[in-house]
C-alpha positions as a Markdown table, in Angstrom:
| # | Residue | x | y | z |
|---|---|---|---|---|
| 1 | Unk | 7.7 | -45.4 | 15.2 |
| 2 | Unk | 4.7 | -44.1 | 13.3 |
| 3 | Unk | 5.6 | -40.7 | 11.8 |
| 4 | Unk | 4.1 | -39.3 | 8.7 |
| 5 | Unk | 5.6 | -37.7 | 5.6 |
| 6 | Unk | 4.0 | -34.4 | 6.5 |
| 7 | Unk | 5.7 | -34.5 | 10.0 |
| 8 | Unk | 9.0 | -35.1 | 8.3 |
| 9 | Unk | 8.5 | -32.2 | 6.0 |
| 10 | Unk | 7.5 | -29.9 | 8.8 |
| 11 | Unk | 10.5 | -31.0 | 10.9 |
| 12 | Unk | 12.9 | -30.4 | 8.0 |
| 13 | Unk | 11.6 | -26.9 | 7.4 |
| 14 | Unk | 11.9 | -26.1 | 11.1 |
| 15 | Unk | 15.5 | -27.3 | 11.1 |
| 16 | Unk | 16.3 | -25.3 | 7.9 |
| 17 | Unk | 14.8 | -22.1 | 9.3 |
| 18 | Unk | 15.5 | -22.6 | 13.0 |
| 19 | Unk | 12.2 | -21.0 | 13.6 |
| 20 | Unk | 8.6 | -22.2 | 13.9 |
| 21 | Unk | 7.4 | -18.8 | 12.7 |
| 22 | Unk | 9.5 | -18.8 | 9.5 |
| 23 | Unk | 8.7 | -22.5 | 8.9 |
| 24 | Unk | 4.9 | -21.8 | 9.2 |
| 25 | Unk | 5.2 | -19.0 | 6.7 |
| 26 | Unk | 7.2 | -21.1 | 4.1 |
| 27 | Unk | 4.8 | -24.0 | 4.6 |
| 28 | Unk | 1.7 | -21.9 | 4.5 |
| 29 | Unk | 0.6 | -23.3 | 7.8 |
| 30 | Unk | -0.4 | -21.7 | 11.1 |
| 31 | Unk | 2.2 | -21.6 | 13.9 |
| 32 | Unk | 0.1 | -23.8 | 16.2 |
| 33 | Unk | -0.2 | -26.4 | 13.4 |
| 34 | Unk | 3.5 | -26.5 | 12.9 |
| 35 | Unk | 4.1 | -26.7 | 16.6 |
| 36 | Unk | 1.7 | -29.7 | 16.9 |
| 37 | Unk | 3.3 | -31.5 | 14.0 |
| 38 | Unk | 6.8 | -30.9 | 15.5 |
| 39 | Unk | 5.7 | -32.1 | 18.9 |
| 40 | Unk | 4.1 | -35.2 | 17.6 |
| 41 | Unk | 7.2 | -36.1 | 15.6 |
| 42 | Unk | 9.6 | -35.4 | 18.5 |
| 43 | Unk | 7.5 | -37.5 | 20.9 |
| 44 | Unk | 8.6 | -40.6 | 19.0 |
| 45 | Unk | 12.2 | -40.2 | 20.1 |
| 46 | Unk | 13.9 | -40.7 | 23.5 |
| 47 | Unk | 16.2 | -37.7 | 22.9 |
| 48 | Unk | 15.2 | -34.1 | 22.0 |
| 49 | Unk | 15.5 | -32.9 | 18.4 |
| 50 | Unk | 15.2 | -29.2 | 19.3 |
| 51 | Unk | 15.2 | -27.1 | 22.4 |
| 52 | Unk | 14.0 | -23.6 | 23.2 |
| 53 | Unk | 16.3 | -21.3 | 25.3 |
| 54 | Unk | 14.6 | -18.1 | 26.0 |
| 55 | Unk | 12.6 | -17.5 | 22.8 |
| 56 | Unk | 15.3 | -19.0 | 20.5 |
| 57 | Unk | 14.9 | -22.4 | 19.0 |
| 58 | Unk | 18.0 | -24.5 | 18.8 |
| 59 | Unk | 18.6 | -27.8 | 17.0 |
| 60 | Unk | 20.3 | -30.6 | 19.0 |
| 61 | Unk | 23.1 | -32.7 | 17.6 |
| 62 | Unk | 20.7 | -35.6 | 17.5 |
| 63 | Unk | 18.2 | -33.4 | 15.7 |
| 64 | Unk | 20.7 | -32.6 | 12.9 |
| 65 | Unk | 21.4 | -36.3 | 12.5 |
| 66 | Unk | 17.7 | -37.1 | 12.2 |
| 67 | Unk | 17.3 | -34.3 | 9.7 |
| 68 | Unk | 20.1 | -35.7 | 7.5 |
| 69 | Unk | 18.2 | -39.1 | 7.4 |
| 70 | Unk | 15.0 | -37.3 | 6.6 |
| 71 | Unk | 16.6 | -35.5 | 3.7 |
| 72 | Unk | 17.7 | -38.9 | 2.3 |
| 73 | Unk | 14.1 | -40.1 | 2.7 |
| 74 | Unk | 12.8 | -37.3 | 0.6 |
| 75 | Unk | 15.6 | -37.8 | -2.0 |
| 76 | Unk | 14.4 | -41.5 | -2.3 |
| 77 | Unk | 10.8 | -40.4 | -2.6 |
| 78 | Unk | 11.8 | -38.0 | -5.4 |
| 79 | Unk | 13.7 | -40.9 | -7.1 |
| 80 | Unk | 10.6 | -43.1 | -6.8 |
| 81 | Unk | 8.5 | -40.5 | -8.6 |
| 82 | Unk | 10.9 | -40.3 | -11.5 |
| 83 | Unk | 11.4 | -44.1 | -11.7 |
| 84 | Unk | 7.7 | -44.5 | -12.2 |
| 85 | Unk | 7.7 | -42.0 | -15.1 |
| 86 | Unk | 10.7 | -43.8 | -16.6 |
| 87 | Unk | 8.7 | -47.1 | -16.7 |
| 88 | Unk | 6.0 | -45.1 | -18.6 |
| 89 | Unk | 8.7 | -44.3 | -21.2 |
| 90 | Unk | 9.1 | -40.7 | -20.1 |
| 91 | Unk | 12.5 | -39.0 | -19.9 |
| 92 | Unk | 12.5 | -37.7 | -16.3 |
| 93 | Unk | 14.5 | -35.8 | -13.7 |
| 94 | Unk | 15.1 | -32.5 | -12.2 |
| 95 | Unk | 17.0 | -29.6 | -13.7 |
| 96 | Unk | 18.3 | -27.0 | -11.2 |
| 97 | Unk | 19.6 | -23.6 | -12.5 |
| 98 | Unk | 20.5 | -20.5 | -10.6 |
| 99 | Unk | 20.4 | -17.2 | -12.6 |
| 100 | Unk | 22.0 | -13.8 | -11.9 |
| 101 | Unk | 19.3 | -11.3 | -12.3 |
| 102 | Unk | 19.9 | -10.0 | -15.9 |
| 103 | Unk | 20.0 | -13.6 | -17.1 |
| 104 | Unk | 16.3 | -13.9 | -16.4 |
| 105 | Unk | 15.7 | -12.2 | -19.7 |
| 106 | Unk | 17.7 | -14.8 | -21.6 |
| 107 | Unk | 17.6 | -18.3 | -20.0 |
| 108 | Unk | 13.8 | -19.0 | -20.4 |
| 109 | Unk | 14.2 | -18.9 | -24.2 |
| 110 | Unk | 17.1 | -21.4 | -23.9 |
| 111 | Unk | 14.8 | -23.7 | -21.9 |
| 112 | Unk | 11.4 | -23.6 | -23.6 |
| 113 | Unk | 12.0 | -25.9 | -26.5 |
| 114 | Unk | 13.8 | -28.4 | -24.3 |
| 115 | Unk | 11.1 | -28.6 | -21.7 |
| 116 | Unk | 8.4 | -28.8 | -24.3 |
| 117 | Unk | 10.2 | -31.8 | -25.7 |
| 118 | Unk | 10.6 | -33.5 | -22.3 |
| 119 | Unk | 7.4 | -33.1 | -20.3 |
| 120 | Unk | 8.7 | -35.4 | -17.5 |
| 121 | Unk | 11.5 | -32.9 | -16.5 |
| 122 | Unk | 10.9 | -30.7 | -13.5 |
| 123 | Unk | 12.7 | -27.3 | -13.5 |
| 124 | Unk | 13.9 | -25.4 | -10.5 |
| 125 | Unk | 14.9 | -21.9 | -11.6 |
| 126 | Unk | 16.2 | -19.5 | -9.0 |
| 127 | Unk | 16.7 | -15.9 | -10.0 |
| 128 | Unk | 18.9 | -14.1 | -7.5 |
| 129 | Unk | 22.0 | -11.9 | -7.1 |
| 130 | Unk | 25.4 | -13.0 | -8.3 |
| 131 | Unk | 26.9 | -13.8 | -4.9 |
| 132 | Unk | 24.0 | -16.2 | -4.1 |
| 133 | Unk | 24.3 | -17.8 | -7.5 |
| 134 | Unk | 28.0 | -18.4 | -6.9 |
| 135 | Unk | 27.3 | -19.8 | -3.4 |
| 136 | Unk | 24.8 | -22.3 | -4.8 |
| 137 | Unk | 27.4 | -23.3 | -7.4 |
| 138 | Unk | 30.2 | -23.8 | -4.8 |
| 139 | Unk | 27.9 | -25.9 | -2.6 |
| 140 | Unk | 27.0 | -28.1 | -5.5 |
| 141 | Unk | 23.3 | -27.3 | -5.0 |
| 142 | Unk | 22.5 | -26.7 | -8.7 |
| 143 | Unk | 23.4 | -28.2 | -12.1 |
| 144 | Unk | 24.1 | -24.9 | -13.9 |
| 145 | Unk | 24.4 | -21.2 | -13.2 |
| 146 | Unk | 23.9 | -18.3 | -15.7 |
| 147 | Unk | 26.2 | -15.4 | -15.2 |
| 148 | Unk | 27.8 | -12.6 | -17.3 |
| 149 | Unk | 31.1 | -12.5 | -15.5 |
| 150 | Unk | 33.0 | -15.7 | -14.5 |
| 151 | Unk | 33.4 | -16.2 | -10.7 |
| 152 | Unk | 37.0 | -16.2 | -9.6 |
| 153 | Unk | 36.7 | -18.3 | -6.5 |
| 154 | Unk | 35.5 | -21.5 | -8.2 |
| 155 | Unk | 36.7 | -23.5 | -11.2 |
| 156 | Unk | 34.0 | -23.9 | -13.8 |
| 157 | Unk | 33.3 | -25.0 | -17.4 |
| 158 | Unk | 31.1 | -22.9 | -19.6 |
| 159 | Unk | 29.1 | -22.5 | -22.8 |
| 160 | Unk | 28.6 | -19.0 | -24.1 |
| 161 | Unk | 24.9 | -18.3 | -24.6 |
| 162 | Unk | 24.7 | -14.8 | -26.0 |
| 163 | Unk | 26.3 | -11.4 | -26.0 |
| 164 | Unk | 25.2 | -9.0 | -23.2 |
| 165 | Unk | 25.1 | -5.4 | -24.5 |
| 166 | Unk | 24.9 | -2.6 | -21.9 |
| 167 | Unk | 23.9 | 1.0 | -22.8 |
| 168 | Unk | 23.9 | 4.3 | -20.9 |
| 169 | Unk | 20.2 | 5.2 | -20.6 |
| 170 | Unk | 18.1 | 8.1 | -19.2 |
| 171 | Unk | 14.4 | 9.2 | -19.4 |
| 172 | Unk | 15.6 | 11.7 | -22.1 |
| 173 | Unk | 18.5 | 11.7 | -24.5 |
| 174 | Unk | 19.9 | 14.9 | -23.0 |
| 175 | Unk | 23.1 | 13.9 | -21.3 |
| 176 | Unk | 24.1 | 15.9 | -18.2 |
| 177 | Unk | 27.4 | 15.4 | -16.4 |
| 178 | Unk | 25.8 | 16.5 | -13.2 |
| 179 | Unk | 23.1 | 13.8 | -13.3 |
| 180 | Unk | 23.2 | 11.2 | -10.5 |
| 181 | Unk | 24.6 | 7.8 | -11.5 |
| 182 | Unk | 22.4 | 4.8 | -10.4 |
| 183 | Unk | 24.3 | 1.6 | -9.7 |
| 184 | Unk | 23.5 | -2.0 | -8.8 |
| 185 | Unk | 24.7 | -3.4 | -5.5 |
| 186 | Unk | 28.3 | -4.5 | -4.8 |
| 187 | Unk | 29.1 | -7.8 | -6.4 |
| 188 | Unk | 26.7 | -7.3 | -9.4 |
| 189 | Unk | 28.3 | -7.9 | -12.8 |
| 190 | Unk | 26.5 | -4.9 | -14.2 |
| 191 | Unk | 27.9 | -2.8 | -11.3 |
| 192 | Unk | 31.4 | -4.0 | -12.1 |
| 193 | Unk | 31.4 | -3.0 | -15.7 |
| 194 | Unk | 29.7 | 0.3 | -15.0 |
| 195 | Unk | 32.3 | 1.2 | -12.4 |
| 196 | Unk | 35.1 | 0.3 | -14.8 |
| 197 | Unk | 33.6 | 2.6 | -17.5 |
| 198 | Unk | 33.0 | 5.6 | -15.2 |
| 199 | Unk | 36.3 | 5.2 | -13.4 |
| 200 | Unk | 38.1 | 5.6 | -16.7 |
| 201 | Unk | 36.1 | 8.8 | -17.2 |
| 202 | Unk | 37.1 | 10.1 | -13.8 |
| 203 | Unk | 33.5 | 10.6 | -12.8 |
| 204 | Unk | 32.8 | 12.2 | -9.4 |
| 205 | Unk | 29.1 | 12.4 | -9.7 |
| 206 | Unk | 26.6 | 11.6 | -6.9 |
| 207 | Unk | 25.8 | 7.9 | -6.8 |
| 208 | Unk | 22.8 | 5.9 | -5.7 |
| 209 | Unk | 22.9 | 2.1 | -5.1 |
| 210 | Unk | 19.9 | -0.2 | -5.7 |
| 211 | Unk | 19.5 | -3.9 | -5.4 |
| 212 | Unk | 17.9 | -5.0 | -8.7 |
| 213 | Unk | 17.9 | -4.1 | -12.3 |
| 214 | Unk | 14.1 | -3.4 | -12.1 |
| 215 | Unk | 14.7 | -0.9 | -9.3 |
| 216 | Unk | 17.4 | 0.8 | -11.3 |
| 217 | Unk | 15.2 | 1.0 | -14.4 |
| 218 | Unk | 12.3 | 2.5 | -12.4 |
| 219 | Unk | 14.6 | 5.1 | -10.9 |
| 220 | Unk | 15.8 | 6.1 | -14.4 |
| 221 | Unk | 12.3 | 6.2 | -15.6 |
| 222 | Unk | 11.4 | 8.6 | -12.7 |
| 223 | Unk | 14.3 | 10.9 | -13.8 |
| 224 | Unk | 16.4 | 10.4 | -10.7 |
| 225 | Unk | 19.5 | 9.8 | -12.8 |
| 226 | Unk | 21.4 | 7.8 | -15.5 |
| 227 | Unk | 22.5 | 4.2 | -15.5 |
| 228 | Unk | 24.1 | 1.6 | -17.6 |
| 229 | Unk | 21.5 | -1.2 | -18.2 |
| 230 | Unk | 21.4 | -4.4 | -20.3 |
| 231 | Unk | 19.6 | -3.8 | -23.6 |
| 232 | Unk | 17.7 | -7.1 | -23.2 |
| 233 | Unk | 15.7 | -5.7 | -20.2 |
| 234 | Unk | 14.5 | -2.4 | -21.7 |
| 235 | Unk | 12.9 | -3.3 | -25.0 |
| 236 | Unk | 9.4 | -2.2 | -24.1 |
| 237 | Unk | 10.6 | 1.1 | -22.6 |
| 238 | Unk | 12.7 | 1.9 | -25.8 |
| 239 | Unk | 9.7 | 1.1 | -28.0 |
| 240 | Unk | 7.3 | 3.3 | -26.1 |
| 241 | Unk | 10.0 | 6.0 | -25.7 |
| 242 | Unk | 10.0 | 6.2 | -21.9 |
| 243 | Unk | 13.7 | 5.4 | -21.9 |
| 244 | Unk | 16.3 | 6.8 | -24.3 |
| 245 | Unk | 19.8 | 5.4 | -25.1 |
| 246 | Unk | 22.5 | 8.0 | -24.6 |
| 247 | Unk | 25.1 | 7.5 | -27.3 |
| 248 | Unk | 28.6 | 7.9 | -25.9 |
| 249 | Unk | 32.1 | 6.9 | -27.0 |
| 250 | Unk | 33.1 | 3.5 | -25.6 |
| 251 | Unk | 29.5 | 2.2 | -25.4 |
| 252 | Unk | 27.8 | -0.2 | -25.5 |
| 253 | Unk | 29.8 | -2.2 | -23.0 |
| 254 | Unk | 29.8 | -5.9 | -23.8 |
| 255 | Unk | 30.0 | -9.1 | -21.8 |
| 256 | Unk | 28.6 | -12.6 | -22.4 |
| 257 | Unk | 25.9 | -14.6 | -20.7 |
| 258 | Unk | 27.4 | -17.9 | -19.9 |
| 259 | Unk | 25.9 | -21.2 | -18.8 |
| 260 | Unk | 28.5 | -22.5 | -16.3 |
| 261 | Unk | 28.9 | -25.6 | -14.1 |
| 262 | Unk | 31.5 | -26.9 | -11.7 |
| 263 | Unk | 34.6 | -28.3 | -13.3 |
| 264 | Unk | 34.7 | -32.1 | -13.1 |
| 265 | Unk | 31.1 | -32.3 | -11.9 |
| 266 | Unk | 29.4 | -35.5 | -12.8 |
| 267 | Unk | 26.3 | -34.2 | -14.6 |
| 268 | Unk | 23.0 | -36.1 | -14.3 |
| 269 | Unk | 21.4 | -37.5 | -17.4 |
| 270 | Unk | 18.9 | -34.6 | -17.5 |
| 271 | Unk | 21.7 | -32.0 | -17.1 |
| 272 | Unk | 23.8 | -33.7 | -19.8 |
| 273 | Unk | 20.8 | -33.7 | -22.2 |
| 274 | Unk | 20.2 | -30.0 | -21.5 |
| 275 | Unk | 23.8 | -29.2 | -22.1 |
| 276 | Unk | 23.7 | -31.1 | -25.4 |
| 277 | Unk | 20.5 | -29.2 | -26.4 |
| 278 | Unk | 22.1 | -25.8 | -25.7 |
| 279 | Unk | 25.3 | -26.6 | -27.7 |
| 280 | Unk | 23.3 | -27.9 | -30.6 |
| 281 | Unk | 20.5 | -25.4 | -30.7 |
| 282 | Unk | 22.2 | -22.2 | -29.6 |
| 283 | Unk | 22.3 | -20.5 | -33.0 |
| 284 | Unk | 18.7 | -21.4 | -33.7 |
| 285 | Unk | 17.5 | -20.1 | -30.4 |
| 286 | Unk | 19.3 | -16.8 | -30.9 |
| 287 | Unk | 17.7 | -16.4 | -34.3 |
| 288 | Unk | 14.3 | -17.5 | -33.3 |
| 289 | Unk | 13.9 | -15.4 | -30.1 |
| 290 | Unk | 16.5 | -12.7 | -30.2 |
| 291 | Unk | 16.7 | -11.3 | -33.7 |
| 292 | Unk | 15.7 | -7.8 | -32.7 |
| 293 | Unk | 18.4 | -7.8 | -30.0 |
| 294 | Unk | 21.2 | -9.2 | -32.3 |
| 295 | Unk | 20.3 | -6.6 | -35.0 |
| 296 | Unk | 20.2 | -3.7 | -32.6 |
| 297 | Unk | 23.0 | -1.1 | -33.0 |
């Protein structure tokens, strides 16, 4: 056999996406180029790795087995890269973190000093919705997750990072009980606490559902309605006056951003080092980067 690393990479991407079109998009290659690489790789085996029925590409059982071996090859190549750096005296490894959307305002500041101190560490930071964060955690695809509400379906350990303060906001400070309420999608931690608050109030107002905090913020800025948003994500708008906090009894709502990991998970040396950094430096990080937020009333 005489396959190349590039052929392996293309083959794995086709297996992951089950589509030459999608694989070409993610690899930034043309579809003909992906097809040629896949054909050249498959030609080295007596048994088919994929087959096309109609217009749908399917992976054979043999193809899945080859893909699993290919993944191990790339894992070993990754290990080789880090081993070389270790011999140069550099602390190396990969740190994988998945972040529920509002955590994107917090976690970079809990990473910056650590990464500056350890240039050999590669960071993979995925900002997504809570359900995907929990799925990545359950599948053991990441070292840590950042959430504001603990998942119920998986046992985890945690370190509290910082308080999450949520305020009712509008594009004016005139509160109207007839104004539309703008919610995040089902499963969002912000959605959960907002529902709890307005359910207690017995609110029957018209509702709109949007899929990101940024979309909710833009809708509030446009005057479509009111929403409860994390203070951490609206600093600029509060300073310029385009968003106003509406003071109501029972607000702000408060949760906590948490760094969580699977219970009994054997953390890598890099993950252990990062966890030690967070525990040791948490108070300093809060004071250094979040004084305005901690002092806000």
